[in-house]
GROMACS .gro file of C-alpha atoms in nm:
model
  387
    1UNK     CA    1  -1.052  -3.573   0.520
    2UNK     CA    2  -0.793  -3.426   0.318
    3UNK     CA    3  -0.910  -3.478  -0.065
    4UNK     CA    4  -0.722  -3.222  -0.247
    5UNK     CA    5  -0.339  -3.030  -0.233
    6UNK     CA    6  -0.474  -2.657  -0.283
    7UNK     CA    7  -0.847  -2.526  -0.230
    8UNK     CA    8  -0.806  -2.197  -0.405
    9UNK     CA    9  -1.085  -1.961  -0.349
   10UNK     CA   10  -1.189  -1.748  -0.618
   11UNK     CA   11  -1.213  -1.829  -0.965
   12UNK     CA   12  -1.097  -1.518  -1.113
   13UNK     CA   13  -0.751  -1.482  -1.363
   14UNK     CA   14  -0.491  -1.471  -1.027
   15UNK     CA   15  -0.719  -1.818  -0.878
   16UNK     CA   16  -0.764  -1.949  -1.249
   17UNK     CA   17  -0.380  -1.916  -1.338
   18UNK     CA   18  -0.254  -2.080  -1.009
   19UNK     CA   19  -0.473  -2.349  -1.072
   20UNK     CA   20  -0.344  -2.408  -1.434
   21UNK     CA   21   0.016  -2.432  -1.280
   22UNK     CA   22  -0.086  -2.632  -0.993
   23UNK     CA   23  -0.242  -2.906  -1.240
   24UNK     CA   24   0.049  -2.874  -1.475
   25UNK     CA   25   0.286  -2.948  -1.161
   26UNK     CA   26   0.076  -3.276  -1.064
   27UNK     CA   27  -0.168  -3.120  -0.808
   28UNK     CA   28  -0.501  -3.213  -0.722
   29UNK     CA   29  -0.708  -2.880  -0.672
   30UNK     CA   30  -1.041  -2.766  -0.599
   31UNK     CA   31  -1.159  -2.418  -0.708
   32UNK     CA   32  -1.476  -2.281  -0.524
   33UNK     CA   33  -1.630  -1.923  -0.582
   34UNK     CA   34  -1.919  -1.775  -0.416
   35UNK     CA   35  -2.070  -1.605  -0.716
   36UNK     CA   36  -2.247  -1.829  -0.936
   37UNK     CA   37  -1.991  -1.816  -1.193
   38UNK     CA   38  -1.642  -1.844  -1.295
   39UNK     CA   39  -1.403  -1.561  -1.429
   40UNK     CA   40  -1.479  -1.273  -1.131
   41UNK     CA   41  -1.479  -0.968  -1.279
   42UNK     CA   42  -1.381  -1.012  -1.632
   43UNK     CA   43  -1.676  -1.226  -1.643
   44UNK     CA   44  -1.827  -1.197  -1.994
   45UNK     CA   45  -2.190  -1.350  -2.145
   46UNK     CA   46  -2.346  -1.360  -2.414
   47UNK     CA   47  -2.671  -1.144  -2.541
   48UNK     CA   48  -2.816  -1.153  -2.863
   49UNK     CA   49  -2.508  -1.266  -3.022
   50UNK     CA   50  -2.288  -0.973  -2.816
   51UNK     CA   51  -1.997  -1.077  -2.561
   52UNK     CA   52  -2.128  -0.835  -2.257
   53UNK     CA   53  -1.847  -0.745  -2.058
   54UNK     CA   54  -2.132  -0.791  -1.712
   55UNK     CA   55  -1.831  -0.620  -1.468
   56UNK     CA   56  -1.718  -0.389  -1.692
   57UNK     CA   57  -1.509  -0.336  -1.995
   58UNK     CA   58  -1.144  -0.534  -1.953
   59UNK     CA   59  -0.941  -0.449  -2.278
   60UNK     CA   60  -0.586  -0.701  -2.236
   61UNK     CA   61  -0.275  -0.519  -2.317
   62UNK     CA   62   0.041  -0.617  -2.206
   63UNK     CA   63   0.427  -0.506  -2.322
   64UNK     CA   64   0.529  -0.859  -2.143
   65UNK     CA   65   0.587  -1.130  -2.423
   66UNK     CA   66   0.552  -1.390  -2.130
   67UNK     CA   67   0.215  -1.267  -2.028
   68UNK     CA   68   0.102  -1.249  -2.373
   69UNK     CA   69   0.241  -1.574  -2.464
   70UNK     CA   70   0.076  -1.763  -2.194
   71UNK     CA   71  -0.273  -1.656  -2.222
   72UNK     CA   72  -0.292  -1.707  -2.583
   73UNK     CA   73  -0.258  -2.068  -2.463
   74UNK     CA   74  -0.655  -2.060  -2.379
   75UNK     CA   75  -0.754  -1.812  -2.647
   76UNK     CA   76  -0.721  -1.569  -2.947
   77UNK     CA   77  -0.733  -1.265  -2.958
   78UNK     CA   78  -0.886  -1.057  -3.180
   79UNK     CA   79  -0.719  -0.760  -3.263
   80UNK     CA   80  -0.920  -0.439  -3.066
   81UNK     CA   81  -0.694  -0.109  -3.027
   82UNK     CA   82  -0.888   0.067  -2.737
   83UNK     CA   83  -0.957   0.443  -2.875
   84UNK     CA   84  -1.202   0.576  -2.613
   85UNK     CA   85  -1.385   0.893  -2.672
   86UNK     CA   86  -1.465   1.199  -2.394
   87UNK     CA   87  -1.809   1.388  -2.409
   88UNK     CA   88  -1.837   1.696  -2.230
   89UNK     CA   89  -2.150   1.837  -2.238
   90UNK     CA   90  -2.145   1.712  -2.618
   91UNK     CA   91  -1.785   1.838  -2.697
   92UNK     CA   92  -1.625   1.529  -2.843
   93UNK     CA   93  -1.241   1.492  -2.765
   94UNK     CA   94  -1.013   1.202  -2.832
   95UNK     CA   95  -0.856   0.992  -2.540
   96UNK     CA   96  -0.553   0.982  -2.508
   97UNK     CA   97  -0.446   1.360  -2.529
   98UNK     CA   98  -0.316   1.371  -2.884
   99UNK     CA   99  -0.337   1.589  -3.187
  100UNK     CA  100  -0.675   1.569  -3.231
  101UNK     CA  101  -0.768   1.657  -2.842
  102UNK     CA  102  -0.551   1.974  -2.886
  103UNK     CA  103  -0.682   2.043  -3.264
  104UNK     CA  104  -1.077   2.032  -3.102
  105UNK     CA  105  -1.008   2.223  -2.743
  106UNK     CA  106  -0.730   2.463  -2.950
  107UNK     CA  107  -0.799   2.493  -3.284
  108UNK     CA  108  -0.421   2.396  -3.333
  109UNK     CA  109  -0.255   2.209  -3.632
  110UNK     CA  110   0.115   2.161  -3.553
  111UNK     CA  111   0.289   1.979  -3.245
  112UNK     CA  112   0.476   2.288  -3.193
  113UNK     CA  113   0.155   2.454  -3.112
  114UNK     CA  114   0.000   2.192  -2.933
  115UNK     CA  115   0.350   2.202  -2.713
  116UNK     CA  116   0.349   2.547  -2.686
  117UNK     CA  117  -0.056   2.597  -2.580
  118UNK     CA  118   0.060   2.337  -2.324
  119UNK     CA  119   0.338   2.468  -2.178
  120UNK     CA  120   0.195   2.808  -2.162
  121UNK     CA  121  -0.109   2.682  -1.944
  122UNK     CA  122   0.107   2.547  -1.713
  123UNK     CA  123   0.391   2.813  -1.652
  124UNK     CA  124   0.167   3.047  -1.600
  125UNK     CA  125  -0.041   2.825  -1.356
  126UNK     CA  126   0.279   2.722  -1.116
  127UNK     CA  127   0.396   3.081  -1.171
  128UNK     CA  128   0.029   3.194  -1.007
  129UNK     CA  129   0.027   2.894  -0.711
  130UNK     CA  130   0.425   2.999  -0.601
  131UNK     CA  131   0.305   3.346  -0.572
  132UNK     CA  132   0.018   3.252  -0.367
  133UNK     CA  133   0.275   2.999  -0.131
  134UNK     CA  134   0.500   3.364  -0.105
  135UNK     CA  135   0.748   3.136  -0.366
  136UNK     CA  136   0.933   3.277  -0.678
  137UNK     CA  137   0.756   3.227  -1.015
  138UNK     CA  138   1.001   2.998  -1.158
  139UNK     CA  139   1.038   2.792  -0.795
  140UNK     CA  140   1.025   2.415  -0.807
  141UNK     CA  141   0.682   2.332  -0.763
  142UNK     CA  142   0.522   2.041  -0.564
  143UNK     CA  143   0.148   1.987  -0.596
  144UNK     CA  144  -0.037   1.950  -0.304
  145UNK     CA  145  -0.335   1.788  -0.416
  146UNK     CA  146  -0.433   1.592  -0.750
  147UNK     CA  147  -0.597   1.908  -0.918
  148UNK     CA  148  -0.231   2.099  -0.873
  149UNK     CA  149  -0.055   1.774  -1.002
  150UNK     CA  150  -0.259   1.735  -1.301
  151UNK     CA  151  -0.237   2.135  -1.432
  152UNK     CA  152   0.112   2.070  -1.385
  153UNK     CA  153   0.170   1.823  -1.614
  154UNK     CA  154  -0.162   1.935  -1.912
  155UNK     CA  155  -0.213   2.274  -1.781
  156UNK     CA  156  -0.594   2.420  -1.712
  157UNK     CA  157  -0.820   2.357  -2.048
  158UNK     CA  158  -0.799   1.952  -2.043
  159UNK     CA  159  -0.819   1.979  -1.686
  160UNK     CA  160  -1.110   2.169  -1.699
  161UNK     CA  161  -1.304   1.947  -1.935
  162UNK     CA  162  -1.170   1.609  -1.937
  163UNK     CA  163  -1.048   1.483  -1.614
  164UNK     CA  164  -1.182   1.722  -1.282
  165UNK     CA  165  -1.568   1.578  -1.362
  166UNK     CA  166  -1.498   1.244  -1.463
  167UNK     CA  167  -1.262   1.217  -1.174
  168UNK     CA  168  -1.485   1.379  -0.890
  169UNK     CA  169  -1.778   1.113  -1.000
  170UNK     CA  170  -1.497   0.815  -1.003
  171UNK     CA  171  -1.383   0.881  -0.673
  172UNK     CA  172  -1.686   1.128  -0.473
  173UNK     CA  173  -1.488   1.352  -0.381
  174UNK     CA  174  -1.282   1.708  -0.471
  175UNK     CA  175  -0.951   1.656  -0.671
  176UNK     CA  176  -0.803   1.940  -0.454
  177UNK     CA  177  -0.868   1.662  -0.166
  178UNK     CA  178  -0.682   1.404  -0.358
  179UNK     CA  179  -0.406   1.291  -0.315
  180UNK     CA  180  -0.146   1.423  -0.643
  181UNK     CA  181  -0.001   1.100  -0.637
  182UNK     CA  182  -0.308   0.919  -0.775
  183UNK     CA  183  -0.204   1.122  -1.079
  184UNK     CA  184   0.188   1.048  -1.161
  185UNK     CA  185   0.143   1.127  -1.475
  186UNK     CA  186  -0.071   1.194  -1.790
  187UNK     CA  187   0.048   1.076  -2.158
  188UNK     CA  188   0.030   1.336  -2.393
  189UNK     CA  189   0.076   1.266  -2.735
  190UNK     CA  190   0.183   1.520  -2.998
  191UNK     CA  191   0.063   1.253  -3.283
  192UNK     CA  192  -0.257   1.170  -3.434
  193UNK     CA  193  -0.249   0.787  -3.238
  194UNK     CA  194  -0.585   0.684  -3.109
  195UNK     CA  195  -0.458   0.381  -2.933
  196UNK     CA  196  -0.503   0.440  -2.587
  197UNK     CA  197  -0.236   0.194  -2.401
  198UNK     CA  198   0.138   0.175  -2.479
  199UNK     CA  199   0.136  -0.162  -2.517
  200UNK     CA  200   0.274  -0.384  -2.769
  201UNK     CA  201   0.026  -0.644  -2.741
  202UNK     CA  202  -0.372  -0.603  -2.697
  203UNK     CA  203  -0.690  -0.736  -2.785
  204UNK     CA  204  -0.976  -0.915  -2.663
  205UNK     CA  205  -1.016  -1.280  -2.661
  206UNK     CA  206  -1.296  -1.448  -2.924
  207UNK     CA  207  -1.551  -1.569  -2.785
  208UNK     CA  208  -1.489  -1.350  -2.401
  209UNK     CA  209  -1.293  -1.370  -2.119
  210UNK     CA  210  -1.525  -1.640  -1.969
  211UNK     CA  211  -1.431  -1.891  -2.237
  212UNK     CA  212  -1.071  -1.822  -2.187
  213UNK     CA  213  -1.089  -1.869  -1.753
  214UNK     CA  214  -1.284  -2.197  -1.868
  215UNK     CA  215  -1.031  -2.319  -2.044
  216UNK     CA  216  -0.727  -2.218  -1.787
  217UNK     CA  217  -0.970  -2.469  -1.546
  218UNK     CA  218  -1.036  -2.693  -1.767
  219UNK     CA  219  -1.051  -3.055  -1.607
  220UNK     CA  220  -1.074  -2.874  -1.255
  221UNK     CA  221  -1.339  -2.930  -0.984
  222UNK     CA  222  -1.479  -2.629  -0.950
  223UNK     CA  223  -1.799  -2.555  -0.711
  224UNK     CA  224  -1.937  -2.223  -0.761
  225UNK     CA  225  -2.249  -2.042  -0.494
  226UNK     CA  226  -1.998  -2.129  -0.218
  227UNK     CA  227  -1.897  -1.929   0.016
  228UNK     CA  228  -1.592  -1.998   0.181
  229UNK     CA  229  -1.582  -1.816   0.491
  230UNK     CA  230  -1.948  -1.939   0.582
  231UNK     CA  231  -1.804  -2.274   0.642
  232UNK     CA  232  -1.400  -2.209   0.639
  233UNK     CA  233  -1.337  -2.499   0.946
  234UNK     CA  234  -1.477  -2.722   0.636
  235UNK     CA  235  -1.329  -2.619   0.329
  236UNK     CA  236  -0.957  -2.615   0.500
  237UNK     CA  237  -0.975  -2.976   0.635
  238UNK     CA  238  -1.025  -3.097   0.313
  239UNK     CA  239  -0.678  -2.939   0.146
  240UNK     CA  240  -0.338  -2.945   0.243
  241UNK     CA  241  -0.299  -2.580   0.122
  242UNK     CA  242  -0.585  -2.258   0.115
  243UNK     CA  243  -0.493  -2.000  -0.227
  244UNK     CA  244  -0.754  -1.701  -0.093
  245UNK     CA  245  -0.824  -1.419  -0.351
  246UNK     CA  246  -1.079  -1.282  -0.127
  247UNK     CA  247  -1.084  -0.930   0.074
  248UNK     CA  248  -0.805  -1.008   0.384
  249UNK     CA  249  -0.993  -0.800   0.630
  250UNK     CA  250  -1.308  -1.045   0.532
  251UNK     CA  251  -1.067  -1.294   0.648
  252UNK     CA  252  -1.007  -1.178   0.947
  253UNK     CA  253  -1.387  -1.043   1.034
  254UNK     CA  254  -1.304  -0.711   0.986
  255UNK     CA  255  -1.134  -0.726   1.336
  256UNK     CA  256  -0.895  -0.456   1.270
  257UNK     CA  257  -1.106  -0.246   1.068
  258UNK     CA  258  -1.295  -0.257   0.756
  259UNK     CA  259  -1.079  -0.147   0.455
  260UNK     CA  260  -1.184   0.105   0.180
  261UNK     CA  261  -1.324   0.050  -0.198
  262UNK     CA  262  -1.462   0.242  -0.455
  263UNK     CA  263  -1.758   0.048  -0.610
  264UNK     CA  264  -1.909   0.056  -0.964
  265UNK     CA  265  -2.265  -0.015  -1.011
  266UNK     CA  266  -2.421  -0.083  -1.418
  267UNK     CA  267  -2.697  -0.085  -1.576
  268UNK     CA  268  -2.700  -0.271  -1.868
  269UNK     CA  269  -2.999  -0.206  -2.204
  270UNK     CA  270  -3.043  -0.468  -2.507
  271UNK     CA  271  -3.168  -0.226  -2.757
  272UNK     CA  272  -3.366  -0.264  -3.069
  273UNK     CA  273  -3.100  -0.071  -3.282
  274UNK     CA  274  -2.766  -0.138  -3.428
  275UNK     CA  275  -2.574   0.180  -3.335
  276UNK     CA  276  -2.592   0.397  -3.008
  277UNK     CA  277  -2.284   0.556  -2.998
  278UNK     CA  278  -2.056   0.453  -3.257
  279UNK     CA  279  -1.768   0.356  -3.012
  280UNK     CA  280  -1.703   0.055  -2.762
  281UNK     CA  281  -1.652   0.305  -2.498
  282UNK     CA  282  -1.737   0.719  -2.438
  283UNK     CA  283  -1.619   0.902  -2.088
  284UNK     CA  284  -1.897   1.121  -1.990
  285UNK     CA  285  -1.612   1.397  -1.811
  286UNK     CA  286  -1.838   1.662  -1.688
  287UNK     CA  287  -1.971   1.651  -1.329
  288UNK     CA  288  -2.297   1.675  -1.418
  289UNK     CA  289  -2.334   1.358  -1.593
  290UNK     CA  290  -2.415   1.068  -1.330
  291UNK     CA  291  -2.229   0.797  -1.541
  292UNK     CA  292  -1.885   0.831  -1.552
  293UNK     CA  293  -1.913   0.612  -1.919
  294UNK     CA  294  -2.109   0.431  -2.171
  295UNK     CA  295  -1.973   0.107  -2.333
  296UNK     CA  296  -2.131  -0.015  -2.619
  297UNK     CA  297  -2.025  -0.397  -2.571
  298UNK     CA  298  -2.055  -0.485  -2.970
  299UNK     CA  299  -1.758  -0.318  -3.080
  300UNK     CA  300  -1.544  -0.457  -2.881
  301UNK     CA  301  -1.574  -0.698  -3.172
  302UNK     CA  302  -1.641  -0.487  -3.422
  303UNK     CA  303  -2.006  -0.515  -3.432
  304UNK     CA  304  -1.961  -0.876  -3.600
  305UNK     CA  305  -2.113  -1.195  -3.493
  306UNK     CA  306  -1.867  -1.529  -3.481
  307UNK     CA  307  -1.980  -1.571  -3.856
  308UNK     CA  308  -1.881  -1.194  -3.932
  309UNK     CA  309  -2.246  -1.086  -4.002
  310UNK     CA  310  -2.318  -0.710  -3.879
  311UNK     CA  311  -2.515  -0.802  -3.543
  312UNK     CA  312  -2.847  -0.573  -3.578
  313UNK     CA  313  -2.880  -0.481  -3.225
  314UNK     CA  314  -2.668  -0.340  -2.922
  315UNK     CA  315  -2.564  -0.333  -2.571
  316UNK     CA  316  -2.484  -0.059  -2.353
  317UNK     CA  317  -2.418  -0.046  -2.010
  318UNK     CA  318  -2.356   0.270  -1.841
  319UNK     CA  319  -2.112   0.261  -1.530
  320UNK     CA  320  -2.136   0.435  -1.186
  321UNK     CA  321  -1.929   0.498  -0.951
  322UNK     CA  322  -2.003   0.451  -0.560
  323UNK     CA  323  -1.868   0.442  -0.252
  324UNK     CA  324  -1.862   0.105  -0.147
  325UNK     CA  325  -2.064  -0.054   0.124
  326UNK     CA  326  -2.093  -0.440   0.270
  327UNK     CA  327  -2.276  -0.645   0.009
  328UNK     CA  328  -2.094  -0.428  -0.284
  329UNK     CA  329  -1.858  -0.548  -0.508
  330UNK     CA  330  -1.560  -0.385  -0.424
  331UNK     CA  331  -1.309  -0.255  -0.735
  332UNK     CA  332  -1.084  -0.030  -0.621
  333UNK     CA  333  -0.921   0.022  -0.325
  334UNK     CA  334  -0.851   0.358  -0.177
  335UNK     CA  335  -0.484   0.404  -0.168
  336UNK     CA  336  -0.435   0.662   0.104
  337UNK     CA  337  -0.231   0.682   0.414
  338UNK     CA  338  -0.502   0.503   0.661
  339UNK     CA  339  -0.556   0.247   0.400
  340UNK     CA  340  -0.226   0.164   0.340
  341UNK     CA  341  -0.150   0.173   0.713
  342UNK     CA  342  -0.453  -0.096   0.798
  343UNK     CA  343  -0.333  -0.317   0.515
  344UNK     CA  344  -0.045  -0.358   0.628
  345UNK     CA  345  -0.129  -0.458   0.986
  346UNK     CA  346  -0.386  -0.754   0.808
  347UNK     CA  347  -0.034  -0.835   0.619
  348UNK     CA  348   0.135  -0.841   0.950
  349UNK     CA  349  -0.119  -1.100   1.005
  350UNK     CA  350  -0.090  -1.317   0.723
  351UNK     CA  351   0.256  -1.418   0.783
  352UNK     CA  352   0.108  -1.590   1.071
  353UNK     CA  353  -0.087  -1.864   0.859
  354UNK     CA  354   0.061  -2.166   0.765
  355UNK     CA  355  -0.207  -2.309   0.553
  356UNK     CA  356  -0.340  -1.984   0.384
  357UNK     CA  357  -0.224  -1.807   0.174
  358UNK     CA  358  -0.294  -1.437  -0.002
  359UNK     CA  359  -0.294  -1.332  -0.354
  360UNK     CA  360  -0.472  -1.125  -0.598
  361UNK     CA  361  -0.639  -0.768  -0.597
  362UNK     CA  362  -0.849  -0.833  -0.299
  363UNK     CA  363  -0.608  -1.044  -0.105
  364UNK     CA  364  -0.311  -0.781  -0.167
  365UNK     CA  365  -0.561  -0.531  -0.131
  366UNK     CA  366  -0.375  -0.326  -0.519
  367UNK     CA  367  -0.559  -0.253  -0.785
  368UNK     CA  368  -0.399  -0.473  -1.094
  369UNK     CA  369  -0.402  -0.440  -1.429
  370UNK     CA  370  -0.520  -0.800  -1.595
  371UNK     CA  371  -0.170  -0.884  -1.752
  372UNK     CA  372   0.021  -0.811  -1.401
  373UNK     CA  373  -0.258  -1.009  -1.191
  374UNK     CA  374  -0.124  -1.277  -1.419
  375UNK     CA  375   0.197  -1.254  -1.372
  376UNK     CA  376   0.188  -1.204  -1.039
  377UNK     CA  377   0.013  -1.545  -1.002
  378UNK     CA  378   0.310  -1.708  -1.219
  379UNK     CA  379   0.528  -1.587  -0.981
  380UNK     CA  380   0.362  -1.697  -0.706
  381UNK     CA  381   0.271  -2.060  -0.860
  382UNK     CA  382   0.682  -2.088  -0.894
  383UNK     CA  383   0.756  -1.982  -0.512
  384UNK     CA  384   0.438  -2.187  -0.337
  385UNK     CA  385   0.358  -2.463  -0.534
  386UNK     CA  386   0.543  -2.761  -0.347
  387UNK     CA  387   0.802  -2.995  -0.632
   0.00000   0.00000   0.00000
């Protein structure tokens, strides 16, 4: 019954980019998704004109020339700096910390001051937690939790206001029972740059990240409302080779335990008006807020139609976070010790197969920026796809 060389399951940029390479190399594939359409979560449509982003904002940005190079093959890019905005309890700040943050929270003008403020707040911070550990004031320090890690590094005030709430709502739970590694570090910029990646290359493509995926597949069966584990004994006899992008403890029925996600749920408003917030996205970062943001989905392209006309109404969707349950989509795994631990024993497992194989977020259970889930599906198209 074998009809194709790879059935990859999951039509997303890791299944979408392996698929490209596998046609390019010869191979007959067949891509099959169970959600009724193609591109996962960087799935975009279109309302009224506006590219809505329906899983969430994904901004591209990339310092690999590679990366970049490749997935201008299916698209331009337009030319969207991401320059996010924080509102705490309507205190506007600029994200990333830069010289306007400090100028709003401090009233300061210089770098020097900004540096100093900074500084300051966090001396005097480790200098209070090695007292209470019975440690000298000027004793290495080693945060025990995120909320230790992250005065370390910005000190109390920008704690305070714009990252405790807005991470307590993306995660549910205390930052003093994070972990401090989820924090490594925070970029603080003593410069007036709004840009909030360090990346040489970014933008969005025209037109959304649908019409790019569609044109990595194009000439590719695809079958989409199909679920591949409902019928797997079907779906593998008719391929030599199984690509799965789906959850790996799915795969295995959850029989060593069910791994952990944090889930985002949206809801999404066409509204009669051409402005709500003046920026394609604003972090709500105070606790009391049940969002964590707002994105206003026109400015991601400036508020322009394909024909440059001002577009005279808007989008918003306004993102929460969840714990995630069976039937969720999950987004982001939960990178503790237990977690860890049970992925690797599904991993363990894995090597067993010798028609399946595991790639992408889900299937290496790691969260992944867009430009390294493509790159780690080059790399993987070079070592499995048979010459």
């Amino acid at each position: 019954m074998t009809k194709y060389d790879y059935l990859v399951v999951g039509a997303g940029l890791f299944g979408a980019t392996f698929t490209h390479e596998a046609k390019a190399a010869g191979k007959s594939v067949l891509v099959i998704d169970k959600r009724p359409n193609i591109a996962g979560n960087v799935y975009t449509e279109e309302v009224e004109g506006i590219h809505v982003h329906r899983y969430g904002a994904h901004i591209f940005h990339t310092n690999d020339r590679e990366v970049w190079d490749y997935v201008n093959r299916f698209a331009v890019f337009n030319r969207f700096t991401n320059s996010p905005v924080a509102n705490y309890k309507g205190e506007l700040y600029s994200l990333p910390f830069n010289m306007y943050t400090f100028n709003r929270m401090w009233g300061v003008v210089t770098p020097q001051q900004a540096q100093e403020k900074i500084e300051a707040q966090k001396r005097d911070y480790i200098a209070q937690k090695n007292k209470e550990r019975g440690l000298a004031a000027d004793a290495a320090f080693e945060p025990q939790n995120l909320e230790e890690q992250a005065i370390s590094l910005i000190g109390v005030d920008i704690y305070k206001k714009l990252i405790k709430g807005y991470t307590e709502k993306q995660w549910g739970r205390p930052c003093t029972d994070l972990p401090a590694f989820i924090i490594k570090r925070l970029p603080v910029r003593l410069t007036f740059d709004n840009n909030y990646f360090n990346a040489l290359y970014q933008g969005i493509p025209v037109g959304g990240y649908t019409k790019l995926v569609a044109n990595m597949l194009d000439g590719i069966d695809v079958k989409l409302n199909t679920d591949y584990l409902e019928n797997r004994e079907y779906w593998d006899s008719i391929a030599k080779k199984v690509v799965y992008t789906g959850p790996i403890d799915a795969f295995y029925d959850f029989k060593l335990g069910t791994l952990e996600y944090r889930s985002v749920r949206f809801e999404t408003e066409l509204l009669n008006i051409p402005n709500y917030q003046g920026n394609a996205a604003v972090n709500y970062t105070d606790r009391e807020t049940p969002w964590t943001r707002i994105i206003e989905h026109k400015w991601f392209e400036f508020g322009k139609d394909k024909n440059g006309n001002d577009l005279t109404k808007t989008v918003i969707s306004k993102e929460y976070s969840s714990e995630w349950k069976p039937g969720d989509e999950p987004y982001y795994p939960v990178n503790d010790a237990k977690n860890g631990k049970l992925y690797e024993s599904y991993k363990e497992l894995s090597m067993d197969e010798e028609k399946v194989l595991f790639g992408g977020r889900l299937g290496e259970y790691k969260y992944y920026d867009m430009d390294k889930v493509i790159a780690s599906a080059l790399r993987f198209s070079k070592e499995h796809i048979d010459n």
